[in-house]
Amino acid sequence: MISVENLCKEYADKTVLASANAAFPVGCITSLIGPNGAGKSTLLMMMAGLIKPVSGSVFFDGVPVGDIPVADYARKVATLRQSPGFNLRLKVHELVAFGRFPYSKGALSAHDRQVIDDSIAFLSLEHLRNAFIDELSGGQRQMAFLAMTIAQQTPVLLLDEPLNNLDMKHAVQIMQALRRLCDEQGRTVILVIHDINFAANYSDHIVALKSGAIHFNGPVYDAVTETLLSDLYELDFEIINSKRGRVCDYFTPVLENENEVDG
Amino acid sequence: MNFSTQGSAQVSCRCRRGLNVAGIDWRLFSCFCLLSVGSLFVGADTLVLDDLADPLSDSWLTLTASRLPRLAALLLAGVGLAVCGVILQHIVRNRFVEPATSGGLDGAKLGILVSLTLLPGVGRFGQMMFAVVFCLIASLVYVAVIRRIRFSNTALVPVIGLMYGSVLSAVAEFYAYQNNILQSMQGWLLGDFSKVVQGHYELMYLILPVVVLTYLYAHRFTVLGMGEEVAGSLGLRYAATASVGLFLVAMTVSITVITVGGVYFVGLVIPNLVAMRYGDNLKNTLPVVALGGASLLLICDIVGRLMLYPFEVPIGLTAGGLGGCVFLLIILRGGARG
């Protein structure tokens, strides 16, 4: 459905992304992982059409995204970014209503209202419906923004670090909501994520980037291995299989091991 | 079940706030009506109610040739300036911006000066076109500059605007000085409604279509206020919409400057007050903003007319003073967030 071909991006003379090729599986959660500055967010923003690539193209259903009008693309792909500068005083239901903007341009139909209610209910935000978003906690705020993105009812959702600055409970709530979006509604979710354990336990597919190149692209099972992750993050990883999933332990690097390898 | 409780909660919320269907507080509306009527009866000539039935009486003439035009001009300017403030604040994404703190007002003045010297016989409409072009360019430059610089402190944005406006003003003054029209230019520096009589204010009616267009674009302007990335993700053509907004602002500012002069703070105070209580969803708040702007100007005008009765203090002074005080209060109460 969405794929990138030979995608390149440079700022001044620094190459952020060099000739990236990838196809993203439909109806799956794909996590973009990798160290800071690997080009994850740049790749995501180019797929969202919010940054123009230097060369190469993003394709949606085989059509180059550059050829799709912005207003049409907003009905195919919804993007959620961290928006620290967002200072509008809107109520939660008003914010979610703007998710219908690509369809209604403001005049909400009965169907639009239904979708807004459903999106709010999907994330169990009914009790916050009439709260102003600038008076919410960070986690509730992020949920409200996610509800707006869901209300856009696009087959593809792109999320840039949706778990940033959230406590564990809200992070789990958001990941479970994304899981349900895929499993119940068949939507494709692509997200940039730093917490490797969330990526390992909630995604179907992993695209790993390292210094502006795609390092790995495949199913999550093949991605979460000690060798691949150690190589990707240059950290010592231990994968622990538990009944509830896989845990990547990288918190305390084992120095003796390194010495042995070096020796 | 759930749905019905939600509905009743909304209804009770509405009753508590006294909102009617149009989203306007009835207290605000009745206040506005009182002010409008009051404005008609304040002035050097007293209106005699009994005489108003006679179309040939002095009172009738005062009412139709001076008081009603003045009321109309006040309402249009108040509505226009408050709406302008809100549009600019959404485009620049800063609550402290209005035409007077973004170079727009000074750009319009410069435009009028240039038209006066280059094409003296061009008339009011021609002057307005010049003012619109200069105001639009000045605002575009300001927005371009603000977008290039990433500020950590939001108060810097209007400060830059004030500096920029002062530079434009200085250019205008130098230009006026060279062309010996400094004196006539001083006339527009301060807003003054005392010159508004029948035949000299009709240009103001052009503000009406601007306000209607703004209302039609209300959702788009709210999306603009969410920033370029959110706007792009929602399928809004950011640059085009922002340009439309700046054009509407340029129209309103130019029309007001030509007809009544520079009026400050209305575009700053009213949107901030409204946002604190009603939020930023323009489709709902624009009517309140418009009503608030008109009411504030009415108050300032009545105060100005009564202060040194039977003489008048220009509205530029009263609006600046009153607006400045209210604005200080808003900042001190911490209502105006970055």
PDB file of C-alpha atoms in Angstrom, chain B residues 20-213:
ATOM      1  CA  ASN B  20     -27.991  30.720  23.236  1.00  0.00           C
ATOM      2  CA  VAL B  21     -28.065  28.968  19.879  1.00  0.00           C
ATOM      3  CA  ALA B  22     -25.665  31.314  18.113  1.00  0.00           C
ATOM      4  CA  GLY B  23     -23.118  30.726  20.837  1.00  0.00           C
ATOM      5  CA  ILE B  24     -23.369  34.267  22.157  1.00  0.00           C
ATOM      6  CA  ASP B  25     -23.854  35.011  25.805  1.00  0.00           C
ATOM      7  CA  TRP B  26     -27.157  36.909  26.168  1.00  0.00           C
ATOM      8  CA  ARG B  27     -25.601  39.166  28.808  1.00  0.00           C
ATOM      9  CA  LEU B  28     -22.872  40.176  26.396  1.00  0.00           C
ATOM     10  CA  PHE B  29     -25.470  40.734  23.725  1.00  0.00           C
ATOM     11  CA  SER B  30     -27.736  42.919  25.858  1.00  0.00           C
ATOM     12  CA  CYS B  31     -24.691  44.856  27.045  1.00  0.00           C
ATOM     13  CA  PHE B  32     -23.790  45.426  23.410  1.00  0.00           C
ATOM     14  CA  CYS B  33     -27.333  46.624  22.558  1.00  0.00           C
ATOM     15  CA  LEU B  34     -27.323  49.053  25.485  1.00  0.00           C
ATOM     16  CA  LEU B  35     -23.961  50.439  24.392  1.00  0.00           C
ATOM     17  CA  SER B  36     -25.165  50.880  20.821  1.00  0.00           C
ATOM     18  CA  VAL B  37     -28.241  52.814  21.908  1.00  0.00           C
ATOM     19  CA  GLY B  38     -26.168  54.792  24.403  1.00  0.00           C
ATOM     20  CA  SER B  39     -23.693  55.730  21.715  1.00  0.00           C
ATOM     21  CA  LEU B  40     -26.511  57.330  19.711  1.00  0.00           C
ATOM     22  CA  PHE B  41     -27.395  59.681  22.557  1.00  0.00           C
ATOM     23  CA  VAL B  42     -23.929  60.860  23.526  1.00  0.00           C
ATOM     24  CA  GLY B  43     -22.537  63.991  21.915  1.00  0.00           C
ATOM     25  CA  ALA B  44     -22.359  67.775  21.889  1.00  0.00           C
ATOM     26  CA  ASP B  45     -25.905  68.067  20.466  1.00  0.00           C
ATOM     27  CA  THR B  46     -28.605  66.514  22.609  1.00  0.00           C
ATOM     28  CA  LEU B  47     -31.091  64.391  20.742  1.00  0.00           C
ATOM     29  CA  VAL B  48     -34.652  65.331  21.603  1.00  0.00           C
ATOM     30  CA  LEU B  49     -36.722  62.174  21.389  1.00  0.00           C
ATOM     31  CA  ASP B  50     -39.962  64.011  20.534  1.00  0.00           C
ATOM     32  CA  ASP B  51     -38.319  65.721  17.556  1.00  0.00           C
ATOM     33  CA  LEU B  52     -37.105  62.456  16.067  1.00  0.00           C
ATOM     34  CA  ALA B  53     -40.544  61.857  14.562  1.00  0.00           C
ATOM     35  CA  ASP B  54     -40.006  64.915  12.355  1.00  0.00           C
ATOM     36  CA  PRO B  55     -37.595  64.188   9.465  1.00  0.00           C
ATOM     37  CA  LEU B  56     -36.808  67.913   9.101  1.00  0.00           C
ATOM     38  CA  SER B  57     -35.750  68.534  12.704  1.00  0.00           C
ATOM     39  CA  ASP B  58     -32.184  69.126  13.858  1.00  0.00           C
ATOM     40  CA  SER B  59     -32.295  66.010  15.984  1.00  0.00           C
ATOM     41  CA  TRP B  60     -33.209  63.887  12.978  1.00  0.00           C
ATOM     42  CA  LEU B  61     -30.330  65.367  10.994  1.00  0.00           C
ATOM     43  CA  THR B  62     -27.869  64.784  13.842  1.00  0.00           C
ATOM     44  CA  LEU B  63     -29.070  61.203  14.125  1.00  0.00           C
ATOM     45  CA  THR B  64     -28.926  60.286  10.453  1.00  0.00           C
ATOM     46  CA  ALA B  65     -25.948  62.335   9.297  1.00  0.00           C
ATOM     47  CA  SER B  66     -23.672  61.878  12.293  1.00  0.00           C
ATOM     48  CA  ARG B  67     -24.768  59.516  15.058  1.00  0.00           C
ATOM     49  CA  LEU B  68     -25.893  56.539  12.969  1.00  0.00           C
ATOM     50  CA  PRO B  69     -22.899  56.684  10.605  1.00  0.00           C
ATOM     51  CA  ARG B  70     -20.626  56.933  13.629  1.00  0.00           C
ATOM     52  CA  LEU B  71     -22.300  53.946  15.258  1.00  0.00           C
ATOM     53  CA  ALA B  72     -22.005  51.927  12.047  1.00  0.00           C
ATOM     54  CA  ALA B  73     -18.333  52.875  11.654  1.00  0.00           C
ATOM     55  CA  LEU B  74     -17.610  51.990  15.279  1.00  0.00           C
ATOM     56  CA  LEU B  75     -19.293  48.603  14.998  1.00  0.00           C
ATOM     57  CA  LEU B  76     -17.596  47.758  11.711  1.00  0.00           C
ATOM     58  CA  ALA B  77     -14.167  48.852  12.943  1.00  0.00           C
ATOM     59  CA  GLY B  78     -14.575  46.994  16.237  1.00  0.00           C
ATOM     60  CA  VAL B  79     -15.737  43.793  14.572  1.00  0.00           C
ATOM     61  CA  GLY B  80     -13.098  44.038  11.851  1.00  0.00           C
ATOM     62  CA  LEU B  81     -10.151  44.738  14.119  1.00  0.00           C
ATOM     63  CA  ALA B  82     -11.013  42.040  16.649  1.00  0.00           C
ATOM     64  CA  VAL B  83     -11.473  39.480  13.873  1.00  0.00           C
ATOM     65  CA  CYS B  84      -8.171  40.610  12.305  1.00  0.00           C
ATOM     66  CA  GLY B  85      -6.401  40.080  15.587  1.00  0.00           C
ATOM     67  CA  VAL B  86      -7.721  36.552  15.846  1.00  0.00           C
ATOM     68  CA  ILE B  87      -6.700  35.655  12.281  1.00  0.00           C
ATOM     69  CA  LEU B  88      -3.186  37.033  12.743  1.00  0.00           C
ATOM     70  CA  GLN B  89      -2.819  35.212  16.047  1.00  0.00           C
ATOM     71  CA  HIS B  90      -3.706  31.938  14.365  1.00  0.00           C
ATOM     72  CA  ILE B  91      -1.349  32.503  11.448  1.00  0.00           C
ATOM     73  CA  VAL B  92       1.612  33.552  13.582  1.00  0.00           C
ATOM     74  CA  ARG B  93       0.571  31.162  16.393  1.00  0.00           C
ATOM     75  CA  ASN B  94       1.211  33.765  19.041  1.00  0.00           C
ATOM     76  CA  ARG B  95      -1.364  35.372  21.297  1.00  0.00           C
ATOM     77  CA  PHE B  96       0.375  38.711  21.545  1.00  0.00           C
ATOM     78  CA  VAL B  97       0.168  39.595  17.870  1.00  0.00           C
ATOM     79  CA  GLU B  98      -2.273  42.024  16.261  1.00  0.00           C
ATOM     80  CA  PRO B  99      -2.067  44.349  13.243  1.00  0.00           C
ATOM     81  CA  ALA B 100      -0.342  47.006  15.352  1.00  0.00           C
ATOM     82  CA  THR B 101       2.332  44.584  16.553  1.00  0.00           C
ATOM     83  CA  SER B 102       3.095  42.977  13.214  1.00  0.00           C
ATOM     84  CA  GLY B 103       3.933  45.942  11.012  1.00  0.00           C
ATOM     85  CA  GLY B 104       0.580  45.690   9.211  1.00  0.00           C
ATOM     86  CA  LEU B 105      -0.799  48.991  10.476  1.00  0.00           C
ATOM     87  CA  ASP B 106       2.426  50.849   9.690  1.00  0.00           C
ATOM     88  CA  GLY B 107       2.557  49.236   6.264  1.00  0.00           C
ATOM     89  CA  ALA B 108      -0.939  50.537   5.539  1.00  0.00           C
ATOM     90  CA  LYS B 109       0.060  54.058   6.597  1.00  0.00           C
ATOM     91  CA  LEU B 110       3.078  53.949   4.327  1.00  0.00           C
ATOM     92  CA  GLY B 111       0.825  52.821   1.481  1.00  0.00           C
ATOM     93  CA  ILE B 112      -1.527  55.764   1.957  1.00  0.00           C
ATOM     94  CA  LEU B 113       1.422  58.175   1.998  1.00  0.00           C
ATOM     95  CA  VAL B 114       2.827  56.783  -1.214  1.00  0.00           C
ATOM     96  CA  SER B 115      -0.562  57.032  -2.921  1.00  0.00           C
ATOM     97  CA  LEU B 116      -0.972  60.629  -1.682  1.00  0.00           C
ATOM     98  CA  THR B 117       2.320  61.712  -3.206  1.00  0.00           C
ATOM     99  CA  LEU B 118       2.433  59.598  -6.350  1.00  0.00           C
ATOM    100  CA  LEU B 119      -1.246  59.770  -7.342  1.00  0.00           C
ATOM    101  CA  PRO B 120      -2.843  62.650  -5.410  1.00  0.00           C
ATOM    102  CA  GLY B 121      -6.134  62.386  -7.312  1.00  0.00           C
ATOM    103  CA  VAL B 122      -6.607  58.667  -6.874  1.00  0.00           C
ATOM    104  CA  GLY B 123      -9.440  58.988  -4.333  1.00  0.00           C
ATOM    105  CA  ARG B 124     -10.276  56.965  -1.238  1.00  0.00           C
ATOM    106  CA  PHE B 125     -10.722  53.663  -2.978  1.00  0.00           C
ATOM    107  CA  GLY B 126      -7.388  54.041  -4.754  1.00  0.00           C
ATOM    108  CA  GLN B 127      -5.712  54.936  -1.475  1.00  0.00           C
ATOM    109  CA  MET B 128      -7.248  51.859   0.032  1.00  0.00           C
ATOM    110  CA  MET B 129      -5.796  49.644  -2.692  1.00  0.00           C
ATOM    111  CA  PHE B 130      -2.344  51.109  -2.055  1.00  0.00           C
ATOM    112  CA  ALA B 131      -2.767  50.571   1.669  1.00  0.00           C
ATOM    113  CA  VAL B 132      -3.907  46.972   1.124  1.00  0.00           C
ATOM    114  CA  VAL B 133      -0.886  46.172  -1.044  1.00  0.00           C
ATOM    115  CA  PHE B 134       1.593  47.746   1.386  1.00  0.00           C
ATOM    116  CA  CYS B 135      -0.065  46.206   4.419  1.00  0.00           C
ATOM    117  CA  LEU B 136      -0.103  42.773   2.786  1.00  0.00           C
ATOM    118  CA  ILE B 137       3.572  42.983   1.827  1.00  0.00           C
ATOM    119  CA  ALA B 138       4.509  44.208   5.298  1.00  0.00           C
ATOM    120  CA  SER B 139       2.580  41.335   6.926  1.00  0.00           C
ATOM    121  CA  LEU B 140       4.020  38.734   4.538  1.00  0.00           C
ATOM    122  CA  VAL B 141       7.558  39.902   5.319  1.00  0.00           C
ATOM    123  CA  TYR B 142       6.800  39.786   9.038  1.00  0.00           C
ATOM    124  CA  VAL B 143       5.367  36.263   8.860  1.00  0.00           C
ATOM    125  CA  ALA B 144       8.311  35.107   6.750  1.00  0.00           C
ATOM    126  CA  VAL B 145      10.774  36.534   9.295  1.00  0.00           C
ATOM    127  CA  ILE B 146       8.929  35.021  12.254  1.00  0.00           C
ATOM    128  CA  ARG B 147       8.825  31.614  10.581  1.00  0.00           C
ATOM    129  CA  ARG B 148      12.544  31.646   9.903  1.00  0.00           C
ATOM    130  CA  ILE B 149      13.488  32.384  13.477  1.00  0.00           C
ATOM    131  CA  ARG B 150      12.766  29.798  16.145  1.00  0.00           C
ATOM    132  CA  PHE B 151      11.957  31.702  19.319  1.00  0.00           C
ATOM    133  CA  SER B 152      12.180  30.201  22.738  1.00  0.00           C
ATOM    134  CA  ASN B 153      10.319  33.172  24.209  1.00  0.00           C
ATOM    135  CA  THR B 154       6.895  33.880  22.730  1.00  0.00           C
ATOM    136  CA  ALA B 155       6.951  37.498  23.910  1.00  0.00           C
ATOM    137  CA  LEU B 156       9.759  38.130  21.420  1.00  0.00           C
ATOM    138  CA  VAL B 157       7.428  37.635  18.462  1.00  0.00           C
ATOM    139  CA  PRO B 158       5.369  40.814  19.028  1.00  0.00           C
ATOM    140  CA  VAL B 159       8.489  42.679  20.163  1.00  0.00           C
ATOM    141  CA  ILE B 160      10.068  41.961  16.793  1.00  0.00           C
ATOM    142  CA  GLY B 161       6.784  43.087  15.233  1.00  0.00           C
ATOM    143  CA  LEU B 162       6.843  46.352  17.176  1.00  0.00           C
ATOM    144  CA  MET B 163      10.441  47.010  16.120  1.00  0.00           C
ATOM    145  CA  TYR B 164       9.606  46.183  12.545  1.00  0.00           C
ATOM    146  CA  GLY B 165       6.543  48.457  12.710  1.00  0.00           C
ATOM    147  CA  SER B 166       8.666  51.286  14.097  1.00  0.00           C
ATOM    148  CA  VAL B 167      11.107  50.935  11.214  1.00  0.00           C
ATOM    149  CA  LEU B 168       8.232  51.104   8.714  1.00  0.00           C
ATOM    150  CA  SER B 169       6.797  54.081  10.601  1.00  0.00           C
ATOM    151  CA  ALA B 170      10.147  55.838  10.523  1.00  0.00           C
ATOM    152  CA  VAL B 171      10.377  55.289   6.782  1.00  0.00           C
ATOM    153  CA  ALA B 172       6.856  56.686   6.434  1.00  0.00           C
ATOM    154  CA  GLU B 173       7.662  59.747   8.529  1.00  0.00           C
ATOM    155  CA  PHE B 174      10.844  60.454   6.630  1.00  0.00           C
ATOM    156  CA  TYR B 175       8.958  60.094   3.383  1.00  0.00           C
ATOM    157  CA  ALA B 176       6.185  62.382   4.637  1.00  0.00           C
ATOM    158  CA  TYR B 177       8.734  64.925   5.830  1.00  0.00           C
ATOM    159  CA  GLN B 178      10.394  65.000   2.431  1.00  0.00           C
ATOM    160  CA  ASN B 179       7.065  65.486   0.719  1.00  0.00           C
ATOM    161  CA  ASN B 180       5.818  68.056   3.206  1.00  0.00           C
ATOM    162  CA  ILE B 181       2.795  66.044   4.312  1.00  0.00           C
ATOM    163  CA  LEU B 182       3.960  65.270   7.816  1.00  0.00           C
ATOM    164  CA  GLN B 183       1.075  67.291   9.285  1.00  0.00           C
ATOM    165  CA  SER B 184      -1.649  65.471   7.421  1.00  0.00           C
ATOM    166  CA  MET B 185      -0.045  62.161   8.304  1.00  0.00           C
ATOM    167  CA  GLN B 186      -0.247  62.903  12.020  1.00  0.00           C
ATOM    168  CA  GLY B 187      -4.005  62.861  11.515  1.00  0.00           C
ATOM    169  CA  TRP B 188      -4.090  59.112  10.879  1.00  0.00           C
ATOM    170  CA  LEU B 189      -1.720  58.188  13.644  1.00  0.00           C
ATOM    171  CA  LEU B 190      -4.481  58.335  16.223  1.00  0.00           C
ATOM    172  CA  GLY B 191      -7.834  56.789  15.573  1.00  0.00           C
ATOM    173  CA  ASP B 192     -10.656  59.317  15.714  1.00  0.00           C
ATOM    174  CA  PHE B 193     -14.327  58.794  14.920  1.00  0.00           C
ATOM    175  CA  SER B 194     -15.330  62.453  15.199  1.00  0.00           C
ATOM    176  CA  LYS B 195     -14.814  62.953  11.461  1.00  0.00           C
ATOM    177  CA  VAL B 196     -17.197  60.130  10.608  1.00  0.00           C
ATOM    178  CA  VAL B 197     -20.275  61.657   9.014  1.00  0.00           C
ATOM    179  CA  GLN B 198     -22.572  60.591   6.222  1.00  0.00           C
ATOM    180  CA  GLY B 199     -20.622  60.403   2.967  1.00  0.00           C
ATOM    181  CA  HIS B 200     -17.225  59.934   4.606  1.00  0.00           C
ATOM    182  CA  TYR B 201     -17.319  56.452   6.049  1.00  0.00           C
ATOM    183  CA  GLU B 202     -19.108  54.247   3.507  1.00  0.00           C
ATOM    184  CA  LEU B 203     -15.853  52.486   2.649  1.00  0.00           C
ATOM    185  CA  MET B 204     -16.181  50.832   6.055  1.00  0.00           C
ATOM    186  CA  TYR B 205     -18.971  48.619   4.717  1.00  0.00           C
ATOM    187  CA  LEU B 206     -16.301  46.674   2.815  1.00  0.00           C
ATOM    188  CA  ILE B 207     -15.426  45.174   6.195  1.00  0.00           C
ATOM    189  CA  LEU B 208     -18.729  43.254   6.101  1.00  0.00           C
ATOM    190  CA  PRO B 209     -17.766  40.876   3.268  1.00  0.00           C
ATOM    191  CA  VAL B 210     -14.362  40.425   4.901  1.00  0.00           C
ATOM    192  CA  VAL B 211     -16.006  39.324   8.143  1.00  0.00           C
ATOM    193  CA  VAL B 212     -18.368  36.996   6.283  1.00  0.00           C
ATOM    194  CA  LEU B 213     -15.424  35.436   4.421  1.00  0.00           C
TER     195      LEU B 213
END
